[in-house]
Amino acid sequence: MARVYNFSPGPAVLPLEVLQQAREELIDWHGSGMSVMEMSHRGKEFVGIAAKAEADLRELLAIPADYKVLFLQGGATLQFAMVPMNLLRGKTKADYIYTGEWSKKAIAEAKRFCSVNIAASGEASKFTGIPPQTAWKLDPDAAYVHYTPNETIGGVEFHAVPETGEIPLVADMSSTILSRPIDVSRFALIYAGAQKNIAPAGLTIVIVREDLIGQTIEGTPQMLDYKVHADSDSMSNTPPVYAWYMAGLTFAWLKRQGGLKAMAAVNKRKADKLYAGIAASGGFYRSPIDPACRSWMNIPFTLADPKLDEPFLKEAEAAGLVQLKGHRSVGGMRASLYNAMPEAGVDALIQFMQQFQKKKG
Ligand code: PMP
């Protein structure tokens, strides 16, 4: 068996130990005689798996008791709609921070439900930076402030949580959740598609302060009402049982790694190394991103000569380093270094980049 180093932005690499455990348990989960895929979501086995996953996630993120944790479907994209449908609560306006492709999509969807105030935009810097909070124009009547802590495509990341006072703060943490400790009490709602830092695709995690839910806009389908999911432990219909189980394996793995403080130290080290490798190339490779908001998770870089892009990708793949092509809207390369990317993978990438430069530079 030869595992490659997979730098995909998502669905992304999962911890090898998690995959091995899933393989061990695949056809007979703990003597039940069946796979988790084949279990009733209302049976005691799966209810136990689900509860353990939630308990471990609560422990990892130190989620306060007045927050609900929901295991949903529809991807982070459905949250672009569910957030306004649930959190407008009679108001007509919401603030959005526009930092790249994913916040753009969140904004477009929110416009179907309310008047969107772009309180800050990274457009002037072509989304290679984030405007300082002192320049934001927050609306005191906004129902909430929405931002994207990590822009998966552009590679800009907030390294501090914005201050929004009494106005509820909503975060699309799809590509940064569990990469470091956060103070959940600073947020009204956090959502994340699981397919980057948690589990296979098909699961979306929502962490929401309990007092904010139950006031959906008129006509909201019950499946899009957080309260319906909160009141049924995310089992108002059949949940994505296998992805939920896999998420649980990842949470347990994170605890064994020493929790999020330990993950943050490794993640920072991995990212620092790659940025340093790019900087040391004397311009052969370049990071377009403002050093103050460089992502730890998704690192875009370009080659000074774009004619070398194709050979770079081809030779990287031959060396077992895959999925490095940048998003079509940005070009160049992008290395995603989620929790499950081993440090050795980053070392191998840097070494490959140096050798490639020596050959072609
Ligand atoms: N937000 C961010 C920050 C993302 O990276 C992605 C997926 N790449 C999405 C939203 C959309 O997620 P999904 O495909 O789960 O709907």
PDB file of N, CA, C and O and ligand atoms in Angstrom, residues 9-11 74-80 101-103 105-106 146 148-153 172-176 191-196 201-204 298 334 338, ligand 1:
ATOM      1  N   PRO A   9      -8.060  20.509  -1.224  1.00  0.00           N
ATOM      2  CA  PRO A   9      -8.800  21.418  -0.345  1.00  0.00           C
ATOM      3  C   PRO A   9     -10.076  20.798   0.223  1.00  0.00           C
ATOM      4  O   PRO A   9     -10.683  21.344   1.136  1.00  0.00           O
ATOM      5  N   GLY A  10     -10.507  19.694  -0.314  1.00  0.00           N
ATOM      6  CA  GLY A  10     -11.674  19.010   0.235  1.00  0.00           C
ATOM      7  C   GLY A  10     -12.556  18.465  -0.880  1.00  0.00           C
ATOM      8  O   GLY A  10     -12.721  19.136  -1.889  1.00  0.00           O
ATOM      9  N   PRO A  11     -13.098  17.259  -0.690  1.00  0.00           N
ATOM     10  CA  PRO A  11     -12.774  16.304   0.349  1.00  0.00           C
ATOM     11  C   PRO A  11     -11.265  16.123   0.465  1.00  0.00           C
ATOM     12  O   PRO A  11     -10.559  16.106  -0.543  1.00  0.00           O
ATOM     13  N   GLY A  74     -26.517  18.877   3.651  1.00  0.00           N
ATOM     14  CA  GLY A  74     -26.691  20.048   2.776  1.00  0.00           C
ATOM     15  C   GLY A  74     -25.435  20.878   2.617  1.00  0.00           C
ATOM     16  O   GLY A  74     -25.430  21.848   1.864  1.00  0.00           O
ATOM     17  N   GLY A  75     -24.377  20.511   3.308  1.00  0.00           N
ATOM     18  CA  GLY A  75     -23.108  21.227   3.147  1.00  0.00           C
ATOM     19  C   GLY A  75     -23.126  22.603   3.771  1.00  0.00           C
ATOM     20  O   GLY A  75     -24.175  23.100   4.219  1.00  0.00           O
ATOM     21  N   ALA A  76     -21.956  23.223   3.784  1.00  0.00           N
ATOM     22  CA  ALA A  76     -21.869  24.591   4.278  1.00  0.00           C
ATOM     23  C   ALA A  76     -22.737  25.504   3.411  1.00  0.00           C
ATOM     24  O   ALA A  76     -23.262  26.518   3.873  1.00  0.00           O
ATOM     25  N   THR A  77     -22.910  25.114   2.150  1.00  0.00           N
ATOM     26  CA  THR A  77     -23.689  25.939   1.231  1.00  0.00           C
ATOM     27  C   THR A  77     -25.135  26.115   1.699  1.00  0.00           C
ATOM     28  O   THR A  77     -25.712  27.191   1.556  1.00  0.00           O
ATOM     29  N   LEU A  78     -25.718  25.072   2.270  1.00  0.00           N
ATOM     30  CA  LEU A  78     -27.090  25.223   2.771  1.00  0.00           C
ATOM     31  C   LEU A  78     -27.118  26.197   3.959  1.00  0.00           C
ATOM     32  O   LEU A  78     -28.110  26.894   4.176  1.00  0.00           O
ATOM     33  N   GLN A  79     -26.018  26.260   4.702  1.00  0.00           N
ATOM     34  CA  GLN A  79     -25.956  27.202   5.823  1.00  0.00           C
ATOM     35  C   GLN A  79     -26.004  28.654   5.338  1.00  0.00           C
ATOM     36  O   GLN A  79     -26.441  29.539   6.071  1.00  0.00           O
ATOM     37  N   PHE A  80     -25.540  28.880   4.094  1.00  0.00           N
ATOM     38  CA  PHE A  80     -25.632  30.252   3.561  1.00  0.00           C
ATOM     39  C   PHE A  80     -27.085  30.731   3.604  1.00  0.00           C
ATOM     40  O   PHE A  80     -27.342  31.928   3.769  1.00  0.00           O
ATOM     41  N   GLU A 101     -14.021  34.179  -2.293  1.00  0.00           N
ATOM     42  CA  GLU A 101     -15.035  33.408  -3.019  1.00  0.00           C
ATOM     43  C   GLU A 101     -16.140  32.852  -2.126  1.00  0.00           C
ATOM     44  O   GLU A 101     -17.304  32.824  -2.512  1.00  0.00           O
ATOM     45  N   TRP A 102     -15.766  32.392  -0.924  1.00  0.00           N
ATOM     46  CA  TRP A 102     -16.791  31.738  -0.106  1.00  0.00           C
ATOM     47  C   TRP A 102     -17.687  32.757   0.580  1.00  0.00           C
ATOM     48  O   TRP A 102     -18.903  32.565   0.660  1.00  0.00           O
ATOM     49  N   SER A 103     -17.112  33.863   1.022  1.00  0.00           N
ATOM     50  CA  SER A 103     -18.003  34.884   1.592  1.00  0.00           C
ATOM     51  C   SER A 103     -18.881  35.471   0.488  1.00  0.00           C
ATOM     52  O   SER A 103     -20.038  35.815   0.719  1.00  0.00           O
ATOM     53  N   LYS A 105     -20.229  33.855  -1.950  1.00  0.00           N
ATOM     54  CA  LYS A 105     -21.382  32.949  -2.120  1.00  0.00           C
ATOM     55  C   LYS A 105     -22.363  33.099  -0.960  1.00  0.00           C
ATOM     56  O   LYS A 105     -23.584  33.059  -1.147  1.00  0.00           O
ATOM     57  N   ALA A 106     -21.823  33.273   0.253  1.00  0.00           N
ATOM     58  CA  ALA A 106     -22.700  33.459   1.421  1.00  0.00           C
ATOM     59  C   ALA A 106     -23.518  34.741   1.258  1.00  0.00           C
ATOM     60  O   ALA A 106     -24.715  34.781   1.580  1.00  0.00           O
ATOM     61  N   HIS A 146     -21.699  38.211   9.611  1.00  0.00           N
ATOM     62  CA  HIS A 146     -21.202  36.933   9.080  1.00  0.00           C
ATOM     63  C   HIS A 146     -19.801  37.127   8.511  1.00  0.00           C
ATOM     64  O   HIS A 146     -19.543  38.084   7.777  1.00  0.00           O
ATOM     65  N   THR A 148     -16.008  34.774   7.167  1.00  0.00           N
ATOM     66  CA  THR A 148     -15.411  33.496   6.767  1.00  0.00           C
ATOM     67  C   THR A 148     -13.996  33.475   7.335  1.00  0.00           C
ATOM     68  O   THR A 148     -13.085  34.066   6.741  1.00  0.00           O
ATOM     69  N   PRO A 149     -13.809  32.868   8.498  1.00  0.00           N
ATOM     70  CA  PRO A 149     -12.499  32.927   9.155  1.00  0.00           C
ATOM     71  C   PRO A 149     -11.343  32.448   8.287  1.00  0.00           C
ATOM     72  O   PRO A 149     -10.225  32.927   8.434  1.00  0.00           O
ATOM     73  N   ASN A 150     -11.634  31.512   7.379  1.00  0.00           N
ATOM     74  CA  ASN A 150     -10.589  31.063   6.458  1.00  0.00           C
ATOM     75  C   ASN A 150     -11.178  30.894   5.068  1.00  0.00           C
ATOM     76  O   ASN A 150     -12.107  30.113   4.885  1.00  0.00           O
ATOM     77  N   GLU A 151     -10.652  31.655   4.119  1.00  0.00           N
ATOM     78  CA  GLU A 151     -11.100  31.555   2.723  1.00  0.00           C
ATOM     79  C   GLU A 151     -10.300  30.444   2.050  1.00  0.00           C
ATOM     80  O   GLU A 151      -9.130  30.617   1.689  1.00  0.00           O
ATOM     81  N   THR A 152     -10.956  29.323   1.846  1.00  0.00           N
ATOM     82  CA  THR A 152     -10.312  28.113   1.341  1.00  0.00           C
ATOM     83  C   THR A 152      -9.642  28.324  -0.022  1.00  0.00           C
ATOM     84  O   THR A 152      -8.605  27.731  -0.314  1.00  0.00           O
ATOM     85  N   ILE A 153     -10.255  29.143  -0.867  1.00  0.00           N
ATOM     86  CA  ILE A 153      -9.721  29.338  -2.219  1.00  0.00           C
ATOM     87  C   ILE A 153      -8.611  30.387  -2.223  1.00  0.00           C
ATOM     88  O   ILE A 153      -7.518  30.166  -2.723  1.00  0.00           O
ATOM     89  N   ASP A 172     -18.336  30.966   9.130  1.00  0.00           N
ATOM     90  CA  ASP A 172     -18.206  29.793   8.270  1.00  0.00           C
ATOM     91  C   ASP A 172     -16.807  29.225   8.472  1.00  0.00           C
ATOM     92  O   ASP A 172     -15.849  29.671   7.849  1.00  0.00           O
ATOM     93  N   MET A 173     -16.714  28.248   9.369  1.00  0.00           N
ATOM     94  CA  MET A 173     -15.392  27.695   9.723  1.00  0.00           C
ATOM     95  C   MET A 173     -15.046  26.442   8.931  1.00  0.00           C
ATOM     96  O   MET A 173     -14.203  25.652   9.373  1.00  0.00           O
ATOM     97  N   SER A 174     -15.679  26.258   7.778  1.00  0.00           N
ATOM     98  CA  SER A 174     -15.507  25.005   7.033  1.00  0.00           C
ATOM     99  C   SER A 174     -14.054  24.552   6.932  1.00  0.00           C
ATOM    100  O   SER A 174     -13.753  23.386   7.123  1.00  0.00           O
ATOM    101  N   SER A 175     -13.159  25.475   6.618  1.00  0.00           N
ATOM    102  CA  SER A 175     -11.787  25.036   6.355  1.00  0.00           C
ATOM    103  C   SER A 175     -10.808  25.393   7.472  1.00  0.00           C
ATOM    104  O   SER A 175      -9.601  25.328   7.268  1.00  0.00           O
ATOM    105  N   THR A 176     -11.311  25.725   8.654  1.00  0.00           N
ATOM    106  CA  THR A 176     -10.371  26.008   9.744  1.00  0.00           C
ATOM    107  C   THR A 176     -10.815  25.428  11.080  1.00  0.00           C
ATOM    108  O   THR A 176     -10.041  25.395  12.035  1.00  0.00           O
ATOM    109  N   TYR A 191     -20.523  27.287  11.685  1.00  0.00           N
ATOM    110  CA  TYR A 191     -20.874  26.126  10.853  1.00  0.00           C
ATOM    111  C   TYR A 191     -19.669  25.686  10.033  1.00  0.00           C
ATOM    112  O   TYR A 191     -18.750  26.468   9.788  1.00  0.00           O
ATOM    113  N   ALA A 192     -19.701  24.418   9.665  1.00  0.00           N
ATOM    114  CA  ALA A 192     -18.576  23.867   8.898  1.00  0.00           C
ATOM    115  C   ALA A 192     -19.000  22.610   8.164  1.00  0.00           C
ATOM    116  O   ALA A 192     -19.594  21.711   8.764  1.00  0.00           O
ATOM    117  N   GLY A 193     -18.701  22.554   6.872  1.00  0.00           N
ATOM    118  CA  GLY A 193     -18.785  21.293   6.151  1.00  0.00           C
ATOM    119  C   GLY A 193     -17.677  20.395   6.702  1.00  0.00           C
ATOM    120  O   GLY A 193     -16.596  20.874   7.023  1.00  0.00           O
ATOM    121  N   ALA A 194     -17.968  19.099   6.807  1.00  0.00           N
ATOM    122  CA  ALA A 194     -17.020  18.218   7.501  1.00  0.00           C
ATOM    123  C   ALA A 194     -15.852  17.765   6.644  1.00  0.00           C
ATOM    124  O   ALA A 194     -14.855  17.256   7.161  1.00  0.00           O
ATOM    125  N   GLN A 195     -15.943  17.963   5.321  1.00  0.00           N
ATOM    126  CA  GLN A 195     -15.052  17.227   4.407  1.00  0.00           C
ATOM    127  C   GLN A 195     -13.635  17.762   4.315  1.00  0.00           C
ATOM    128  O   GLN A 195     -12.884  17.348   3.440  1.00  0.00           O
ATOM    129  N   LYS A 196     -13.266  18.665   5.213  1.00  0.00           N
ATOM    130  CA  LYS A 196     -11.890  19.182   5.201  1.00  0.00           C
ATOM    131  C   LYS A 196     -11.129  18.732   6.453  1.00  0.00           C
ATOM    132  O   LYS A 196     -10.114  18.081   6.366  1.00  0.00           O
ATOM    133  N   ALA A 201     -17.371  13.796   3.166  1.00  0.00           N
ATOM    134  CA  ALA A 201     -18.429  14.747   2.817  1.00  0.00           C
ATOM    135  C   ALA A 201     -19.795  14.186   3.212  1.00  0.00           C
ATOM    136  O   ALA A 201     -19.967  12.980   3.369  1.00  0.00           O
ATOM    137  N   GLY A 202     -20.755  15.072   3.364  1.00  0.00           N
ATOM    138  CA  GLY A 202     -22.126  14.640   3.655  1.00  0.00           C
ATOM    139  C   GLY A 202     -22.597  15.069   5.025  1.00  0.00           C
ATOM    140  O   GLY A 202     -23.767  14.874   5.370  1.00  0.00           O
ATOM    141  N   LEU A 203     -21.697  15.641   5.804  1.00  0.00           N
ATOM    142  CA  LEU A 203     -22.038  16.072   7.165  1.00  0.00           C
ATOM    143  C   LEU A 203     -21.667  17.546   7.311  1.00  0.00           C
ATOM    144  O   LEU A 203     -20.617  17.978   6.835  1.00  0.00           O
ATOM    145  N   THR A 204     -22.551  18.293   7.939  1.00  0.00           N
ATOM    146  CA  THR A 204     -22.278  19.695   8.243  1.00  0.00           C
ATOM    147  C   THR A 204     -22.496  19.897   9.736  1.00  0.00           C
ATOM    148  O   THR A 204     -23.534  19.492  10.258  1.00  0.00           O
ATOM    149  N   ASN A 298      -4.801  26.628   3.966  1.00  0.00           N
ATOM    150  CA  ASN A 298      -4.796  26.602   2.497  1.00  0.00           C
ATOM    151  C   ASN A 298      -3.785  27.620   2.014  1.00  0.00           C
ATOM    152  O   ASN A 298      -3.959  28.815   2.210  1.00  0.00           O
ATOM    153  N   ARG A 334      -1.983  25.415  -4.874  1.00  0.00           N
ATOM    154  CA  ARG A 334      -2.529  25.581  -3.523  1.00  0.00           C
ATOM    155  C   ARG A 334      -2.261  24.295  -2.765  1.00  0.00           C
ATOM    156  O   ARG A 334      -2.652  23.216  -3.200  1.00  0.00           O
ATOM    157  N   TYR A 338      -4.428  20.564   6.177  1.00  0.00           N
ATOM    158  CA  TYR A 338      -5.359  20.341   7.290  1.00  0.00           C
ATOM    159  C   TYR A 338      -4.699  19.498   8.379  1.00  0.00           C
ATOM    160  O   TYR A 338      -3.593  18.982   8.196  1.00  0.00           O
TER     161      TYR A 338
HETATM  162  N1  PMP B   1     -17.414  27.620   2.817  1.00  0.00           N
HETATM  163  C1  PMP B   1     -16.098  27.357   2.723  1.00  0.00           C
HETATM  164  C2  PMP B   1     -15.137  28.227   3.448  1.00  0.00           C
HETATM  165  C3  PMP B   1     -15.660  26.288   1.945  1.00  0.00           C
HETATM  166  O1  PMP B   1     -14.370  26.027   1.821  1.00  0.00           O
HETATM  167  C4  PMP B   1     -16.610  25.477   1.268  1.00  0.00           C
HETATM  168  C5  PMP B   1     -16.215  24.280   0.434  1.00  0.00           C
HETATM  169  N2  PMP B   1     -15.007  24.298  -0.149  1.00  0.00           N
HETATM  170  C6  PMP B   1     -17.958  25.809   1.395  1.00  0.00           C
HETATM  171  C7  PMP B   1     -18.319  26.875   2.187  1.00  0.00           C
HETATM  172  C8  PMP B   1     -19.015  25.025   0.688  1.00  0.00           C
HETATM  173  O2  PMP B   1     -19.139  23.822   1.343  1.00  0.00           O
HETATM  174  P1  PMP B   1     -20.056  22.637   0.842  1.00  0.00           P
HETATM  175  O3  PMP B   1     -19.447  22.108  -0.400  1.00  0.00           O
HETATM  176  O4  PMP B   1     -19.992  21.684   2.010  1.00  0.00           O
HETATM  177  O5  PMP B   1     -21.421  23.175   0.631  1.00  0.00           O
END
